[in-house]
Short mmCIF file of C-alpha atoms in Angstrom, two decimals:
data_model
loop_
_atom_site.label_atom_id
_atom_site.label_comp_id
_atom_site.label_asym_id
_atom_site.label_seq_id
_atom_site.Cartn_x
_atom_site.Cartn_y
_atom_site.Cartn_z
CA MET A 1 29.24 55.88 -49.83
CA THR A 2 28.04 54.98 -46.37
CA PRO A 3 28.25 51.41 -45.29
CA VAL A 4 24.76 49.52 -45.07
CA ILE A 5 24.30 47.70 -41.72
CA LEU A 6 21.96 44.84 -41.88
CA LEU A 7 20.43 43.92 -38.66
CA ALA A 8 19.77 40.16 -38.38
CA ALA A 9 16.32 38.90 -38.15
CA GLU A 10 15.26 37.74 -34.58
CA LYS A 11 16.60 34.25 -34.08
CA GLU A 12 14.13 31.52 -33.53
CA SER A 13 14.81 27.95 -32.18
CA ALA A 14 13.88 25.16 -34.48
CA GLU A 15 10.52 23.56 -33.64
CA VAL A 16 10.41 20.25 -32.07
CA THR A 17 8.80 17.97 -34.67
CA ASP A 18 9.14 14.55 -32.93
CA TRP A 19 7.54 14.80 -29.56
CA ALA A 20 6.94 11.03 -29.30
CA ALA A 21 10.71 10.29 -29.62
CA ARG A 22 11.64 12.95 -26.96
CA ILE A 23 8.94 11.69 -24.56
CA GLY A 24 9.94 8.05 -25.12
CA TRP A 25 13.75 8.87 -24.27
CA LEU A 26 12.68 10.86 -21.19
CA VAL A 27 10.45 7.87 -19.97
CA GLY A 28 13.15 5.42 -20.79
CA LEU A 29 15.69 7.48 -18.85
CA ALA A 30 13.27 7.67 -15.80
CA LEU A 31 12.70 3.99 -15.83
CA PHE A 32 16.52 3.41 -15.97
CA VAL A 33 17.16 5.67 -12.94
CA ALA A 34 14.27 4.04 -10.94
CA LEU A 35 15.78 0.50 -11.83
CA VAL A 36 19.26 1.50 -10.69
CA TYR A 37 17.76 3.07 -7.41
CA TRP A 38 15.69 -0.08 -6.88
CA LEU A 39 18.70 -2.32 -7.26
CA MET A 40 20.79 -0.28 -4.86
CA ARG A 41 17.93 -0.64 -2.39
CA GLU A 42 17.71 -4.44 -2.80
CA GLY A 43 21.36 -4.73 -2.51
CA TRP A 44 21.25 -2.71 0.91
CA LYS A 45 18.49 -5.16 2.06
CA TRP A 46 20.39 -8.16 1.08
CA ARG A 47 23.54 -6.99 2.86
CA GLY A 48 21.25 -6.60 6.02
CA THR A 49 20.01 -10.13 5.45
CA LEU A 50 23.39 -11.47 5.29
CA GLN A 51 24.36 -9.75 8.44
CA GLY A 52 21.37 -11.14 10.31
CA ASP A 53 23.48 -13.20 12.72
CA LEU A 54 24.56 -9.94 14.38
CA PRO A 55 22.74 -9.85 17.78
CA GLU A 56 20.63 -6.87 18.77
CA LEU A 57 22.42 -3.79 19.89
CA PRO A 58 22.83 -3.41 23.59
CA THR A 59 21.08 -0.32 25.35
CA ALA A 60 22.54 1.84 28.04
CA PRO A 61 22.33 0.78 31.56
CA GLU A 62 19.85 2.57 34.00
CA ASP A 63 22.90 4.34 35.75
CA PRO A 64 25.91 4.33 33.54
CA GLY A 65 27.63 6.75 35.93
CA PRO A 66 29.08 10.22 35.49
CA ALA A 67 30.22 11.38 32.02
CA ARG A 68 34.07 11.46 31.55
CA LEU A 69 33.66 12.95 27.93
CA THR A 70 31.01 14.10 25.74
CA LEU A 71 31.10 14.66 21.90
CA SER A 72 28.67 16.01 19.50
CA GLY A 73 29.14 15.33 15.87
CA ARG A 74 28.43 12.69 13.13
CA TYR A 75 28.22 8.99 13.04
CA HIS A 76 29.62 7.82 9.70
CA GLY A 77 28.71 4.11 9.93
CA SER A 78 30.27 0.81 10.98
CA THR A 79 32.41 -1.67 9.12
CA THR A 80 33.96 -5.07 9.94
CA ALA A 81 37.09 -4.34 11.92
CA GLY A 82 40.14 -3.91 9.66
CA GLN A 83 38.06 -3.75 6.42
CA TRP A 84 37.04 -0.27 6.10
CA LEU A 85 34.81 -0.86 3.01
CA ASP A 86 32.84 -3.77 4.53
CA ARG A 87 29.81 -1.69 5.79
CA ILE A 88 27.64 -3.26 8.42
CA VAL A 89 24.03 -2.34 7.76
CA ALA A 90 22.11 -4.62 10.26
CA HIS A 91 20.19 -2.97 13.05
CA GLY A 92 20.74 0.50 11.57
CA LEU A 93 24.53 0.42 11.94
CA GLY A 94 24.83 1.55 8.21
CA SER A 95 22.72 4.70 8.64
CA ARG A 96 24.70 7.97 8.86
CA SER A 97 23.34 10.41 11.47
CA ARG A 98 24.02 13.10 13.90
CA VAL A 99 25.49 11.69 17.10
CA GLU A 100 25.93 12.40 20.92
CA LEU A 101 28.62 10.32 22.41
CA THR A 102 28.97 10.09 26.06
CA LEU A 103 31.91 8.11 27.70
CA THR A 104 31.40 6.76 31.18
CA ASP A 105 32.99 4.06 33.38
CA ALA A 106 30.28 1.70 32.20
CA GLY A 107 31.18 2.27 28.44
CA LEU A 108 30.04 4.32 25.48
CA ASP A 109 26.61 5.61 25.04
CA VAL A 110 25.77 6.38 21.32
CA VAL A 111 22.64 8.51 20.95
CA ARG A 112 21.59 9.08 17.35
CA PRO A 113 18.59 11.19 16.71
CA GLY A 114 16.57 9.55 13.83
CA ALA A 115 18.33 6.23 13.96
CA SER A 116 18.79 3.45 16.74
CA ASP A 117 20.80 4.33 19.73
CA PHE A 118 23.20 1.83 21.11
CA PHE A 119 25.53 1.29 24.09
CA VAL A 120 29.08 -0.14 23.85
CA PRO A 121 30.15 -1.72 27.29
CA LEU A 122 33.73 -0.94 28.38
CA ALA A 123 34.48 -4.63 28.35
CA ALA A 124 33.61 -4.70 24.53
CA LEU A 125 35.92 -1.79 23.59
CA ARG A 126 39.07 -3.03 21.94
CA GLU A 127 40.82 0.22 20.49
CA ALA A 128 40.36 3.88 19.67
CA ARG A 129 42.37 5.47 16.80
CA LEU A 130 42.35 8.25 14.39
CA ASP A 131 41.96 7.28 10.86
CA LYS A 132 41.23 8.94 7.42
CA GLY A 133 38.24 6.73 6.13
CA ILE A 134 35.35 4.30 6.72
CA ALA A 135 32.92 3.01 4.12
CA GLY A 136 31.52 5.95 2.23
CA LYS A 137 33.44 8.71 4.04
CA VAL A 138 37.09 9.60 3.44
CA LEU A 139 38.66 12.70 5.19
CA THR A 140 42.05 13.95 5.85
CA GLU A 141 44.63 11.90 7.76
CA GLY A 142 43.36 11.74 11.41
CA GLY A 143 40.09 13.35 10.63
CA LEU A 144 37.90 10.40 11.90
CA LEU A 145 37.63 8.87 15.36
CA VAL A 146 37.40 5.07 14.82
CA LEU A 147 36.40 2.79 17.74
CA THR A 148 36.86 -0.91 17.57
CA TRP A 149 34.51 -2.91 19.66
CA ALA A 150 33.23 -6.52 19.95
CA HIS A 151 29.60 -7.19 19.14
CA GLY A 152 28.55 -10.81 19.30
CA ASP A 153 31.34 -12.87 17.83
CA ARG A 154 32.43 -9.88 15.50
CA LEU A 155 34.78 -6.99 15.84
CA LEU A 156 33.42 -3.84 14.36
CA ASP A 157 34.99 -0.41 13.66
CA SER A 158 32.55 2.43 14.02
CA GLY A 159 33.50 6.00 12.75
CA PHE A 160 32.67 9.23 14.28
CA ARG A 161 33.59 12.87 13.55
CA SER A 162 33.26 15.61 16.24
CA ASP A 163 32.08 18.99 15.52
CA GLN A 164 35.38 20.09 17.09
CA ALA A 165 38.05 17.74 15.43
CA SER A 166 40.45 18.93 18.11
CA GLU A 167 38.56 16.55 20.57
CA HIS A 168 39.58 13.38 18.89
CA HIS A 169 43.03 13.03 20.45
CA GLU A 170 41.52 13.41 24.03
CA TRP A 171 38.91 10.69 23.17
CA VAL A 172 41.63 8.29 21.86
CA ASP A 173 43.73 8.85 24.87
CA ALA A 174 40.86 8.37 27.34
CA ILE A 175 39.47 5.20 25.70
CA ASN A 176 42.73 3.59 25.15
CA SER A 177 43.55 4.29 28.76
CA MET A 178 40.38 2.83 30.17
CA ILE A 179 40.75 -0.26 27.93
CA GLU A 180 44.41 -0.65 29.31
CA THR A 181 43.25 -0.20 32.87
CA THR A 182 40.47 -2.79 32.40
CA THR A 183 42.80 -5.26 30.70
CA THR A 184 45.43 -4.87 33.43
CA GLU A 185 43.00 -5.28 36.25
CA GLY A 186 41.53 -8.36 34.54
CA ALA A 187 45.05 -9.96 34.22
CA GLU A 188 46.01 -9.29 37.86
CA ARG A 189 42.85 -11.21 39.17
#
């Protein structure tokens, strides 16, 4: 006796019978996502309002002098100095972007395509260090160049990452040396 092989009939998916319930759930989910996005946006704007006392960002002088160092990479944002999660959003400082940094004897020129450029005078620079994180970005130890600088009556930390991470040490050494020289010259006067 030969075994009989029965072929299963072609499977069909069950028909959707309650279109109104499915559409209702999709509309509800879309409204929930839109509400969460709107609340996040309002929070960002509120943070900018709270930081409204921050003065306008300085612009580069007409002739800042020859470039000591240049860096191409990413700007990851600014925070209150020492508080790596307290993001500063006023004047576009919270917007991530590409960046071109130029260090001169006058200070640091920060050029950000698609965001507002700014200049940090040498007298405002306080420290350069390597760190692992700033609000919204965490990297390996030493993967982020963080510059502490004074703006108005606040100290800010701004985070940068070079396309060539090996450049970070050179930047830290150069900036800290310039700050130390400026501080020493100021104390001698």
